């Protein structure tokens, strides 16, 4: 995708699909921007193995569609890049709406980057893992998950440093889910991550609340469209999922580092509270990531490709970096 504007990429992809030569191009180019379209071609059989990890397995998850759960209306709320000053209010809304536990993918450097807020941030982490009964454990109010030490390409040292930081704050909480920044990783790093008993969690619904120009009303409409059309393909600006099918359930990517979820939308509620109502009114059950994974199946084949996964490449180019 580098060197080409997103509109040009989209137009070229559509042209190739109309001409019926996408399979030929897939055989000639890898890895790169076109593989997202390739992944959607030929009954979603990916070329070269790179996208064999794009569908949920026991250690790689982008939806809840596993063994026996393919047609269930399940919805998982996840928040990246915290803790931050928006996190407490987001948790308040989740409590008010009884939409817990959500999953918070936390960044270890937040406690250093904002030293004046470090004590508050540590309190937020402890609040996440303390159950309604007041005891710390694996499942409390929310799930704390690993997003590395910063918002850059991850290393295993970063993963372990973040793990130890959260463990020290909580008195022993063991994180088991990881999400790479912008969804970018290599198969080699993925394999090493799994050896450390982590599961890699992606998403299949990105509301893109990190985009400064994107209005909350548009995000709400995208969620409404998704839950009322559960097999509708993702929009083209969802770079991590364009060309991959939706299968009924959702893992939504949002951010507690940004405040879009707290903005008021028509109806008088926050975007987050209104989204929760929309999700439930469409017949979806908001579940924990643990519940989502309860039925995930193991893929039939494994990839040995050690090139960078395309997921997130467009976002690296487009996102105005805050970090």
PDB file of C-alpha atoms in Angstrom:
ATOM      1  CA  UNK A   1       0.000   0.000   0.000  1.00  0.00           C
ATOM      2  CA  UNK A   2       2.949   2.296   0.517  1.00  0.00           C
ATOM      3  CA  UNK A   3       3.367   4.815  -2.256  1.00  0.00           C
ATOM      4  CA  UNK A   4      -0.268   4.580  -3.405  1.00  0.00           C
ATOM      5  CA  UNK A   5      -3.192   6.600  -2.108  1.00  0.00           C
ATOM      6  CA  UNK A   6      -6.098   4.599  -0.600  1.00  0.00           C
ATOM      7  CA  UNK A   7      -8.606   5.745  -3.277  1.00  0.00           C
ATOM      8  CA  UNK A   8      -6.248   4.652  -6.064  1.00  0.00           C
ATOM      9  CA  UNK A   9      -5.714   1.287  -4.375  1.00  0.00           C
ATOM     10  CA  UNK A  10      -9.454   0.771  -4.007  1.00  0.00           C
ATOM     11  CA  UNK A  11     -10.174   1.655  -7.625  1.00  0.00           C
ATOM     12  CA  UNK A  12      -7.434  -0.638  -8.895  1.00  0.00           C
ATOM     13  CA  UNK A  13      -8.665  -3.509  -6.734  1.00  0.00           C
ATOM     14  CA  UNK A  14     -12.206  -3.081  -8.070  1.00  0.00           C
ATOM     15  CA  UNK A  15     -10.951  -2.916 -11.659  1.00  0.00           C
ATOM     16  CA  UNK A  16      -8.970  -6.135 -11.258  1.00  0.00           C
ATOM     17  CA  UNK A  17     -11.948  -7.891  -9.690  1.00  0.00           C
ATOM     18  CA  UNK A  18     -14.205  -6.801 -12.558  1.00  0.00           C
ATOM     19  CA  UNK A  19     -11.697  -8.011 -15.127  1.00  0.00           C
ATOM     20  CA  UNK A  20     -11.535 -11.385 -13.411  1.00  0.00           C
ATOM     21  CA  UNK A  21      -7.740 -11.410 -13.165  1.00  0.00           C
ATOM     22  CA  UNK A  22      -7.392 -11.109  -9.407  1.00  0.00           C
ATOM     23  CA  UNK A  23      -6.224 -14.726  -9.099  1.00  0.00           C
ATOM     24  CA  UNK A  24      -3.466 -14.133 -11.647  1.00  0.00           C
ATOM     25  CA  UNK A  25      -2.250 -11.036  -9.827  1.00  0.00           C
ATOM     26  CA  UNK A  26      -2.411 -12.908  -6.534  1.00  0.00           C
ATOM     27  CA  UNK A  27       0.000 -15.461  -7.919  1.00  0.00           C
ATOM     28  CA  UNK A  28       2.466 -12.741  -8.939  1.00  0.00           C
ATOM     29  CA  UNK A  29       2.443 -10.330  -6.015  1.00  0.00           C
ATOM     30  CA  UNK A  30       3.134 -11.046  -2.321  1.00  0.00           C
ATOM     31  CA  UNK A  31       3.149  -9.653   0.214  1.00  0.00           C
ATOM     32  CA  UNK A  32       1.484  -6.293  -0.346  1.00  0.00           C
ATOM     33  CA  UNK A  33      -1.614  -4.183  -0.557  1.00  0.00           C
ATOM     34  CA  UNK A  34      -3.417  -6.486  -2.988  1.00  0.00           C
ATOM     35  CA  UNK A  35      -3.447  -9.512  -0.724  1.00  0.00           C
ATOM     36  CA  UNK A  36      -6.522  -8.240   1.068  1.00  0.00           C
ATOM     37  CA  UNK A  37      -8.461  -8.662  -2.165  1.00  0.00           C
ATOM     38  CA  UNK A  38      -6.677 -11.949  -2.797  1.00  0.00           C
ATOM     39  CA  UNK A  39      -7.865 -13.204   0.572  1.00  0.00           C
ATOM     40  CA  UNK A  40     -11.437 -12.633  -0.553  1.00  0.00           C
ATOM     41  CA  UNK A  41     -11.007 -14.451  -3.865  1.00  0.00           C
ATOM     42  CA  UNK A  42     -11.530 -18.114  -4.701  1.00  0.00           C
ATOM     43  CA  UNK A  43     -13.813 -18.919  -1.761  1.00  0.00           C
ATOM     44  CA  UNK A  44     -11.458 -17.062   0.573  1.00  0.00           C
ATOM     45  CA  UNK A  45      -8.586 -19.463  -0.044  1.00  0.00           C
ATOM     46  CA  UNK A  46      -5.504 -17.262   0.550  1.00  0.00           C
ATOM     47  CA  UNK A  47      -2.481 -17.535  -1.710  1.00  0.00           C
ATOM     48  CA  UNK A  48       0.891 -18.451  -0.284  1.00  0.00           C
ATOM     49  CA  UNK A  49      -0.350 -19.136   3.221  1.00  0.00           C
ATOM     50  CA  UNK A  50       0.041 -15.637   4.624  1.00  0.00           C
ATOM     51  CA  UNK A  51      -3.648 -15.201   5.313  1.00  0.00           C
ATOM     52  CA  UNK A  52      -4.149 -18.666   6.728  1.00  0.00           C
ATOM     53  CA  UNK A  53      -3.961 -16.864  10.073  1.00  0.00           C
ATOM     54  CA  UNK A  54      -6.676 -14.392   9.118  1.00  0.00           C
ATOM     55  CA  UNK A  55      -9.465 -16.665  10.332  1.00  0.00           C
ATOM     56  CA  UNK A  56     -10.035 -17.489  13.972  1.00  0.00           C
ATOM     57  CA  UNK A  57      -8.053 -20.384  15.389  1.00  0.00           C
ATOM     58  CA  UNK A  58      -7.202 -21.452  18.915  1.00  0.00           C
ATOM     59  CA  UNK A  59      -4.471 -18.799  19.138  1.00  0.00           C
ATOM     60  CA  UNK A  60      -5.427 -16.197  16.493  1.00  0.00           C
ATOM     61  CA  UNK A  61      -8.813 -14.549  16.845  1.00  0.00           C
ATOM     62  CA  UNK A  62     -10.709 -12.013  14.746  1.00  0.00           C
ATOM     63  CA  UNK A  63     -14.287 -13.092  15.542  1.00  0.00           C
ATOM     64  CA  UNK A  64     -16.196 -15.619  17.641  1.00  0.00           C
ATOM     65  CA  UNK A  65     -17.095 -17.870  14.716  1.00  0.00           C
ATOM     66  CA  UNK A  66     -15.598 -21.150  15.825  1.00  0.00           C
ATOM     67  CA  UNK A  67     -16.864 -24.651  16.533  1.00  0.00           C
ATOM     68  CA  UNK A  68     -20.595 -24.416  17.121  1.00  0.00           C
ATOM     69  CA  UNK A  69     -20.667 -20.592  17.320  1.00  0.00           C
ATOM     70  CA  UNK A  70     -20.643 -19.543  13.685  1.00  0.00           C
ATOM     71  CA  UNK A  71     -24.202 -18.230  13.643  1.00  0.00           C
ATOM     72  CA  UNK A  72     -24.396 -16.884  17.193  1.00  0.00           C
ATOM     73  CA  UNK A  73     -24.930 -13.154  17.649  1.00  0.00           C
ATOM     74  CA  UNK A  74     -21.996 -12.399  19.916  1.00  0.00           C
ATOM     75  CA  UNK A  75     -20.337  -9.006  20.327  1.00  0.00           C
ATOM     76  CA  UNK A  76     -17.056  -8.273  22.134  1.00  0.00           C
ATOM     77  CA  UNK A  77     -16.027  -4.749  23.152  1.00  0.00           C
ATOM     78  CA  UNK A  78     -12.279  -4.059  23.158  1.00  0.00           C
ATOM     79  CA  UNK A  79     -10.388  -0.848  23.870  1.00  0.00           C
ATOM     80  CA  UNK A  80      -6.760  -0.110  22.940  1.00  0.00           C
ATOM     81  CA  UNK A  81      -3.955   2.235  24.005  1.00  0.00           C
ATOM     82  CA  UNK A  82      -4.923   2.943  27.612  1.00  0.00           C
ATOM     83  CA  UNK A  83      -5.065   3.425  30.415  1.00  0.00           C
ATOM     84  CA  UNK A  84      -5.822   7.086  29.955  1.00  0.00           C
ATOM     85  CA  UNK A  85      -8.017   9.856  31.319  1.00  0.00           C
ATOM     86  CA  UNK A  86     -11.037   8.557  29.373  1.00  0.00           C
ATOM     87  CA  UNK A  87     -10.795   5.035  30.773  1.00  0.00           C
ATOM     88  CA  UNK A  88     -12.629   5.604  34.060  1.00  0.00           C
ATOM     89  CA  UNK A  89     -15.683   7.106  32.370  1.00  0.00           C
ATOM     90  CA  UNK A  90     -15.733   4.311  29.796  1.00  0.00           C
ATOM     91  CA  UNK A  91     -15.762   1.765  32.629  1.00  0.00           C
ATOM     92  CA  UNK A  92     -18.532   3.731  34.366  1.00  0.00           C
ATOM     93  CA  UNK A  93     -20.706   3.503  31.239  1.00  0.00           C
ATOM     94  CA  UNK A  94     -19.989  -0.210  30.862  1.00  0.00           C
ATOM     95  CA  UNK A  95     -21.051  -0.729  34.483  1.00  0.00           C
ATOM     96  CA  UNK A  96     -24.192   1.382  34.024  1.00  0.00           C
ATOM     97  CA  UNK A  97     -25.119  -0.616  30.944  1.00  0.00           C
ATOM     98  CA  UNK A  98     -24.132  -3.956  32.500  1.00  0.00           C
ATOM     99  CA  UNK A  99     -21.851  -4.498  29.511  1.00  0.00           C
ATOM    100  CA  UNK A 100     -18.970  -6.140  31.314  1.00  0.00           C
ATOM    101  CA  UNK A 101     -16.443  -7.535  31.075  1.00  0.00           C
ATOM    102  CA  UNK A 102     -14.883  -5.644  28.188  1.00  0.00           C
ATOM    103  CA  UNK A 103     -11.230  -6.146  27.260  1.00  0.00           C
ATOM    104  CA  UNK A 104      -8.656  -3.363  27.643  1.00  0.00           C
ATOM    105  CA  UNK A 105      -5.413  -3.748  25.687  1.00  0.00           C
ATOM    106  CA  UNK A 106      -3.055  -1.649  27.778  1.00  0.00           C
ATOM    107  CA  UNK A 107       0.294  -0.050  26.930  1.00  0.00           C
ATOM    108  CA  UNK A 108       3.000  -0.392  29.561  1.00  0.00           C
ATOM    109  CA  UNK A 109       4.670   2.947  28.819  1.00  0.00           C
ATOM    110  CA  UNK A 110       1.580   4.937  29.799  1.00  0.00           C
ATOM    111  CA  UNK A 111       2.689   4.852  33.437  1.00  0.00           C
ATOM    112  CA  UNK A 112       6.033   6.410  32.496  1.00  0.00           C
ATOM    113  CA  UNK A 113       4.838   8.728  29.756  1.00  0.00           C
ATOM    114  CA  UNK A 114       2.376  10.392  32.132  1.00  0.00           C
ATOM    115  CA  UNK A 115       4.171  10.300  35.514  1.00  0.00           C
ATOM    116  CA  UNK A 116       1.703  12.707  37.104  1.00  0.00           C
ATOM    117  CA  UNK A 117      -1.116  10.291  36.271  1.00  0.00           C
ATOM    118  CA  UNK A 118       0.718   7.033  37.013  1.00  0.00           C
ATOM    119  CA  UNK A 119      -1.002   6.477  40.349  1.00  0.00           C
ATOM    120  CA  UNK A 120      -4.430   7.103  38.791  1.00  0.00           C
ATOM    121  CA  UNK A 121      -3.636   4.755  35.907  1.00  0.00           C
ATOM    122  CA  UNK A 122      -2.510   2.014  38.289  1.00  0.00           C
ATOM    123  CA  UNK A 123      -5.798   2.408  40.145  1.00  0.00           C
ATOM    124  CA  UNK A 124      -7.684   1.952  36.883  1.00  0.00           C
ATOM    125  CA  UNK A 125      -5.864  -1.310  36.202  1.00  0.00           C
ATOM    126  CA  UNK A 126      -6.691  -2.604  39.663  1.00  0.00           C
ATOM    127  CA  UNK A 127     -10.315  -1.600  39.170  1.00  0.00           C
ATOM    128  CA  UNK A 128     -10.412  -3.615  35.942  1.00  0.00           C
ATOM    129  CA  UNK A 129      -9.309  -6.863  37.559  1.00  0.00           C
ATOM    130  CA  UNK A 130     -11.222  -6.642  40.842  1.00  0.00           C
ATOM    131  CA  UNK A 131     -14.492  -8.526  40.597  1.00  0.00           C
ATOM    132  CA  UNK A 132     -17.797  -7.180  41.836  1.00  0.00           C
ATOM    133  CA  UNK A 133     -17.225  -9.325  44.906  1.00  0.00           C
ATOM    134  CA  UNK A 134     -13.997  -7.503  45.664  1.00  0.00           C
ATOM    135  CA  UNK A 135     -11.560 -10.319  45.000  1.00  0.00           C
ATOM    136  CA  UNK A 136      -8.783 -10.135  42.433  1.00  0.00           C
ATOM    137  CA  UNK A 137      -8.732 -12.915  39.875  1.00  0.00           C
ATOM    138  CA  UNK A 138      -8.567 -13.890  36.216  1.00  0.00           C
ATOM    139  CA  UNK A 139     -11.996 -12.501  35.444  1.00  0.00           C
ATOM    140  CA  UNK A 140     -13.052  -9.428  37.340  1.00  0.00           C
ATOM    141  CA  UNK A 141     -14.993  -6.474  36.066  1.00  0.00           C
ATOM    142  CA  UNK A 142     -12.949  -6.488  32.881  1.00  0.00           C
ATOM    143  CA  UNK A 143     -10.125  -8.317  31.135  1.00  0.00           C
ATOM    144  CA  UNK A 144      -6.721  -6.646  30.987  1.00  0.00           C
ATOM    145  CA  UNK A 145      -4.756  -7.587  27.874  1.00  0.00           C
ATOM    146  CA  UNK A 146      -1.285  -6.837  26.545  1.00  0.00           C
ATOM    147  CA  UNK A 147      -0.636  -4.160  23.910  1.00  0.00           C
ATOM    148  CA  UNK A 148       3.121  -3.982  24.428  1.00  0.00           C
ATOM    149  CA  UNK A 149       5.184  -1.171  25.886  1.00  0.00           C
ATOM    150  CA  UNK A 150       4.502   1.412  23.179  1.00  0.00           C
ATOM    151  CA  UNK A 151       2.442   1.877  20.047  1.00  0.00           C
ATOM    152  CA  UNK A 152       5.165   0.596  17.722  1.00  0.00           C
ATOM    153  CA  UNK A 153       6.000  -2.748  16.113  1.00  0.00           C
ATOM    154  CA  UNK A 154       6.199  -5.158  18.985  1.00  0.00           C
ATOM    155  CA  UNK A 155       9.111  -7.186  20.276  1.00  0.00           C
ATOM    156  CA  UNK A 156       8.826 -10.056  22.704  1.00  0.00           C
ATOM    157  CA  UNK A 157      10.794  -7.996  25.224  1.00  0.00           C
ATOM    158  CA  UNK A 158       8.043  -5.369  25.001  1.00  0.00           C
ATOM    159  CA  UNK A 159       5.374  -7.989  25.557  1.00  0.00           C
ATOM    160  CA  UNK A 160       7.137  -9.400  28.592  1.00  0.00           C
ATOM    161  CA  UNK A 161       7.855  -5.934  30.037  1.00  0.00           C
ATOM    162  CA  UNK A 162       4.184  -4.976  29.792  1.00  0.00           C
ATOM    163  CA  UNK A 163       3.197  -8.332  31.278  1.00  0.00           C
ATOM    164  CA  UNK A 164       5.464  -7.806  34.298  1.00  0.00           C
ATOM    165  CA  UNK A 165       4.258  -4.212  34.757  1.00  0.00           C
ATOM    166  CA  UNK A 166       0.612  -5.233  34.984  1.00  0.00           C
ATOM    167  CA  UNK A 167       1.506  -8.193  37.163  1.00  0.00           C
ATOM    168  CA  UNK A 168       3.318  -5.909  39.623  1.00  0.00           C
ATOM    169  CA  UNK A 169       0.418  -3.417  39.738  1.00  0.00           C
ATOM    170  CA  UNK A 170      -2.216  -6.072  40.379  1.00  0.00           C
ATOM    171  CA  UNK A 171      -0.280  -8.421  42.622  1.00  0.00           C
ATOM    172  CA  UNK A 172      -0.074 -11.270  40.144  1.00  0.00           C
ATOM    173  CA  UNK A 173      -2.645 -10.867  37.349  1.00  0.00           C
ATOM    174  CA  UNK A 174      -1.551 -12.984  34.367  1.00  0.00           C
ATOM    175  CA  UNK A 175      -2.494 -11.541  30.990  1.00  0.00           C
ATOM    176  CA  UNK A 176      -3.053 -14.072  28.216  1.00  0.00           C
ATOM    177  CA  UNK A 177      -4.269 -11.970  25.275  1.00  0.00           C
ATOM    178  CA  UNK A 178      -2.098  -9.768  23.048  1.00  0.00           C
ATOM    179  CA  UNK A 179      -2.880  -7.345  20.239  1.00  0.00           C
ATOM    180  CA  UNK A 180      -0.036  -5.903  18.154  1.00  0.00           C
ATOM    181  CA  UNK A 181      -0.024  -2.182  17.442  1.00  0.00           C
ATOM    182  CA  UNK A 182      -1.920  -1.520  14.187  1.00  0.00           C
ATOM    183  CA  UNK A 183      -2.299  -5.285  13.806  1.00  0.00           C
ATOM    184  CA  UNK A 184       1.207  -5.602  12.323  1.00  0.00           C
ATOM    185  CA  UNK A 185       3.323  -8.681  13.033  1.00  0.00           C
ATOM    186  CA  UNK A 186       5.420 -11.386  11.409  1.00  0.00           C
ATOM    187  CA  UNK A 187       4.753 -15.093  11.476  1.00  0.00           C
ATOM    188  CA  UNK A 188       8.010 -15.597  13.359  1.00  0.00           C
ATOM    189  CA  UNK A 189       6.942 -13.209  16.113  1.00  0.00           C
ATOM    190  CA  UNK A 190       3.486 -14.722  16.160  1.00  0.00           C
ATOM    191  CA  UNK A 191       4.966 -18.178  16.696  1.00  0.00           C
ATOM    192  CA  UNK A 192       7.216 -16.955  19.509  1.00  0.00           C
ATOM    193  CA  UNK A 193       4.263 -15.207  21.130  1.00  0.00           C
ATOM    194  CA  UNK A 194       2.245 -18.418  21.112  1.00  0.00           C
ATOM    195  CA  UNK A 195       5.159 -20.268  22.699  1.00  0.00           C
ATOM    196  CA  UNK A 196       4.768 -17.847  25.613  1.00  0.00           C
ATOM    197  CA  UNK A 197       1.133 -18.936  26.009  1.00  0.00           C
ATOM    198  CA  UNK A 198      -0.405 -15.782  24.549  1.00  0.00           C
ATOM    199  CA  UNK A 199      -3.334 -15.655  22.127  1.00  0.00           C
ATOM    200  CA  UNK A 200      -3.248 -12.964  19.417  1.00  0.00           C
ATOM    201  CA  UNK A 201      -6.486 -10.998  19.259  1.00  0.00           C
ATOM    202  CA  UNK A 202      -7.411  -8.991  16.191  1.00  0.00           C
ATOM    203  CA  UNK A 203     -10.827  -7.566  15.240  1.00  0.00           C
ATOM    204  CA  UNK A 204     -13.396  -7.612  12.471  1.00  0.00           C
ATOM    205  CA  UNK A 205     -15.106  -4.285  13.202  1.00  0.00           C
ATOM    206  CA  UNK A 206     -12.971  -1.136  13.351  1.00  0.00           C
ATOM    207  CA  UNK A 207     -14.882   2.055  14.141  1.00  0.00           C
ATOM    208  CA  UNK A 208     -11.689   4.069  13.526  1.00  0.00           C
ATOM    209  CA  UNK A 209     -12.206   6.396  16.470  1.00  0.00           C
ATOM    210  CA  UNK A 210      -8.542   7.344  16.151  1.00  0.00           C
ATOM    211  CA  UNK A 211      -9.348   9.353  13.014  1.00  0.00           C
ATOM    212  CA  UNK A 212      -9.659  13.012  14.041  1.00  0.00           C
ATOM    213  CA  UNK A 213     -12.047  13.818  11.188  1.00  0.00           C
ATOM    214  CA  UNK A 214     -14.448  10.917  11.743  1.00  0.00           C
ATOM    215  CA  UNK A 215     -17.683  11.891  13.433  1.00  0.00           C
ATOM    216  CA  UNK A 216     -19.282   9.780  16.203  1.00  0.00           C
ATOM    217  CA  UNK A 217     -22.534   9.679  14.232  1.00  0.00           C
ATOM    218  CA  UNK A 218     -20.780   7.889  11.383  1.00  0.00           C
ATOM    219  CA  UNK A 219     -19.233   5.364  13.775  1.00  0.00           C
ATOM    220  CA  UNK A 220     -22.659   4.671  15.244  1.00  0.00           C
ATOM    221  CA  UNK A 221     -24.147   4.150  11.798  1.00  0.00           C
ATOM    222  CA  UNK A 222     -21.365   1.709  10.882  1.00  0.00           C
ATOM    223  CA  UNK A 223     -22.086  -0.359  14.000  1.00  0.00           C
ATOM    224  CA  UNK A 224     -25.822  -0.263  13.286  1.00  0.00           C
ATOM    225  CA  UNK A 225     -25.213  -1.419   9.712  1.00  0.00           C
ATOM    226  CA  UNK A 226     -22.930  -4.225  10.893  1.00  0.00           C
ATOM    227  CA  UNK A 227     -25.298  -5.706  13.474  1.00  0.00           C
ATOM    228  CA  UNK A 228     -28.304  -5.533  11.132  1.00  0.00           C
ATOM    229  CA  UNK A 229     -26.310  -7.007   8.226  1.00  0.00           C
ATOM    230  CA  UNK A 230     -24.000  -9.543   9.915  1.00  0.00           C
ATOM    231  CA  UNK A 231     -22.645 -11.047   6.692  1.00  0.00           C
ATOM    232  CA  UNK A 232     -22.168  -7.737   4.873  1.00  0.00           C
ATOM    233  CA  UNK A 233     -18.492  -7.384   3.832  1.00  0.00           C
ATOM    234  CA  UNK A 234     -16.448  -4.800   5.751  1.00  0.00           C
ATOM    235  CA  UNK A 235     -16.135  -1.341   4.205  1.00  0.00           C
ATOM    236  CA  UNK A 236     -13.079  -0.662   2.088  1.00  0.00           C
ATOM    237  CA  UNK A 237     -11.593   1.766   4.596  1.00  0.00           C
ATOM    238  CA  UNK A 238     -11.392  -1.082   7.118  1.00  0.00           C
ATOM    239  CA  UNK A 239      -7.933  -1.991   5.868  1.00  0.00           C
ATOM    240  CA  UNK A 240      -7.426  -4.955   8.184  1.00  0.00           C
ATOM    241  CA  UNK A 241     -10.586  -6.743   7.068  1.00  0.00           C
ATOM    242  CA  UNK A 242     -11.464  -5.611   3.569  1.00  0.00           C
ATOM    243  CA  UNK A 243     -11.911  -8.718   1.428  1.00  0.00           C
ATOM    244  CA  UNK A 244     -12.444 -11.054   4.401  1.00  0.00           C
ATOM    245  CA  UNK A 245     -15.975 -12.261   5.167  1.00  0.00           C
ATOM    246  CA  UNK A 246     -17.894 -11.446   8.298  1.00  0.00           C
ATOM    247  CA  UNK A 247     -19.445 -14.471   9.931  1.00  0.00           C
ATOM    248  CA  UNK A 248     -22.090 -13.109  12.291  1.00  0.00           C
ATOM    249  CA  UNK A 249     -20.122 -12.297  15.451  1.00  0.00           C
ATOM    250  CA  UNK A 250     -17.992  -9.239  16.139  1.00  0.00           C
ATOM    251  CA  UNK A 251     -14.873  -8.155  17.971  1.00  0.00           C
ATOM    252  CA  UNK A 252     -14.977  -4.369  17.858  1.00  0.00           C
ATOM    253  CA  UNK A 253     -11.819  -2.272  18.002  1.00  0.00           C
ATOM    254  CA  UNK A 254     -12.137   1.036  19.864  1.00  0.00           C
ATOM    255  CA  UNK A 255      -9.744   3.160  21.946  1.00  0.00           C
ATOM    256  CA  UNK A 256      -9.895   4.535  25.450  1.00  0.00           C
ATOM    257  CA  UNK A 257      -6.924   6.775  24.613  1.00  0.00           C
ATOM    258  CA  UNK A 258      -9.277   8.838  22.411  1.00  0.00           C
ATOM    259  CA  UNK A 259     -12.502  10.424  23.637  1.00  0.00           C
ATOM    260  CA  UNK A 260     -14.847   9.710  20.725  1.00  0.00           C
ATOM    261  CA  UNK A 261     -16.733   7.035  22.691  1.00  0.00           C
ATOM    262  CA  UNK A 262     -17.629   9.668  25.293  1.00  0.00           C
ATOM    263  CA  UNK A 263     -19.048  12.238  22.903  1.00  0.00           C
ATOM    264  CA  UNK A 264     -22.799  12.851  22.921  1.00  0.00           C
ATOM    265  CA  UNK A 265     -24.789  11.675  19.903  1.00  0.00           C
ATOM    266  CA  UNK A 266     -28.431  12.308  18.905  1.00  0.00           C
ATOM    267  CA  UNK A 267     -30.638  10.883  21.637  1.00  0.00           C
ATOM    268  CA  UNK A 268     -28.620  12.452  24.438  1.00  0.00           C
ATOM    269  CA  UNK A 269     -26.377   9.531  25.373  1.00  0.00           C
ATOM    270  CA  UNK A 270     -22.686   9.008  24.783  1.00  0.00           C
ATOM    271  CA  UNK A 271     -21.589   7.182  21.656  1.00  0.00           C
ATOM    272  CA  UNK A 272     -20.605   4.140  23.745  1.00  0.00           C
ATOM    273  CA  UNK A 273     -23.922   3.940  25.593  1.00  0.00           C
ATOM    274  CA  UNK A 274     -25.877   4.350  22.357  1.00  0.00           C
ATOM    275  CA  UNK A 275     -23.771   1.701  20.612  1.00  0.00           C
ATOM    276  CA  UNK A 276     -24.530  -0.757  23.396  1.00  0.00           C
ATOM    277  CA  UNK A 277     -28.265  -0.123  22.951  1.00  0.00           C
ATOM    278  CA  UNK A 278     -28.008  -0.532  19.169  1.00  0.00           C
ATOM    279  CA  UNK A 279     -26.052  -3.784  19.527  1.00  0.00           C
ATOM    280  CA  UNK A 280     -28.572  -5.291  21.949  1.00  0.00           C
ATOM    281  CA  UNK A 281     -31.619  -4.060  20.042  1.00  0.00           C
ATOM    282  CA  UNK A 282     -30.319  -5.993  17.028  1.00  0.00           C
ATOM    283  CA  UNK A 283     -30.408  -9.205  19.065  1.00  0.00           C
ATOM    284  CA  UNK A 284     -26.706  -9.382  19.896  1.00  0.00           C
ATOM    285  CA  UNK A 285     -25.323 -10.488  23.238  1.00  0.00           C
ATOM    286  CA  UNK A 286     -22.342  -8.526  24.555  1.00  0.00           C
ATOM    287  CA  UNK A 287     -19.925 -11.158  25.844  1.00  0.00           C
ATOM    288  CA  UNK A 288     -16.430 -11.301  27.280  1.00  0.00           C
ATOM    289  CA  UNK A 289     -13.477 -12.234  25.124  1.00  0.00           C
ATOM    290  CA  UNK A 290     -13.217 -15.455  27.135  1.00  0.00           C
ATOM    291  CA  UNK A 291     -16.796 -16.365  26.243  1.00  0.00           C
ATOM    292  CA  UNK A 292     -16.133 -15.489  22.607  1.00  0.00           C
ATOM    293  CA  UNK A 293     -13.181 -17.864  22.487  1.00  0.00           C
ATOM    294  CA  UNK A 294     -15.073 -20.739  24.076  1.00  0.00           C
ATOM    295  CA  UNK A 295     -15.983 -22.136  20.672  1.00  0.00           C
ATOM    296  CA  UNK A 296     -13.030 -21.196  18.484  1.00  0.00           C
ATOM    297  CA  UNK A 297     -11.795 -23.991  16.226  1.00  0.00           C
ATOM    298  CA  UNK A 298      -8.244 -24.904  15.142  1.00  0.00           C
ATOM    299  CA  UNK A 299      -7.350 -24.218  11.471  1.00  0.00           C
ATOM    300  CA  UNK A 300      -6.532 -27.110   9.155  1.00  0.00           C
ATOM    301  CA  UNK A 301      -3.221 -25.668   7.947  1.00  0.00           C
ATOM    302  CA  UNK A 302      -0.375 -23.567   9.304  1.00  0.00           C
ATOM    303  CA  UNK A 303       1.630 -20.802   7.690  1.00  0.00           C
ATOM    304  CA  UNK A 304       5.407 -20.727   7.595  1.00  0.00           C
ATOM    305  CA  UNK A 305       5.673 -17.363   5.867  1.00  0.00           C
ATOM    306  CA  UNK A 306       7.964 -15.013   7.809  1.00  0.00           C
ATOM    307  CA  UNK A 307       6.997 -11.820   5.994  1.00  0.00           C
ATOM    308  CA  UNK A 308       5.123  -9.007   7.701  1.00  0.00           C
ATOM    309  CA  UNK A 309       1.380  -9.567   7.774  1.00  0.00           C
ATOM    310  CA  UNK A 310      -0.445  -6.970   5.696  1.00  0.00           C
ATOM    311  CA  UNK A 311      -2.883  -6.260   8.478  1.00  0.00           C
ATOM    312  CA  UNK A 312      -2.386  -2.698   9.661  1.00  0.00           C
ATOM    313  CA  UNK A 313      -0.044  -1.585   6.868  1.00  0.00           C
ATOM    314  CA  UNK A 314      -2.480   1.027   5.576  1.00  0.00           C
ATOM    315  CA  UNK A 315      -3.028   2.381   9.066  1.00  0.00           C
ATOM    316  CA  UNK A 316       0.707   2.843   9.571  1.00  0.00           C
ATOM    317  CA  UNK A 317       0.699   5.171   6.559  1.00  0.00           C
ATOM    318  CA  UNK A 318      -2.573   6.953   7.247  1.00  0.00           C
ATOM    319  CA  UNK A 319      -2.800   7.352  10.995  1.00  0.00           C
ATOM    320  CA  UNK A 320      -1.696  10.641  12.479  1.00  0.00           C
ATOM    321  CA  UNK A 321       0.588   9.294  15.165  1.00  0.00           C
ATOM    322  CA  UNK A 322      -0.047  10.536  18.692  1.00  0.00           C
ATOM    323  CA  UNK A 323       2.894   8.703  20.227  1.00  0.00           C
TER     324      UNK A 323
END
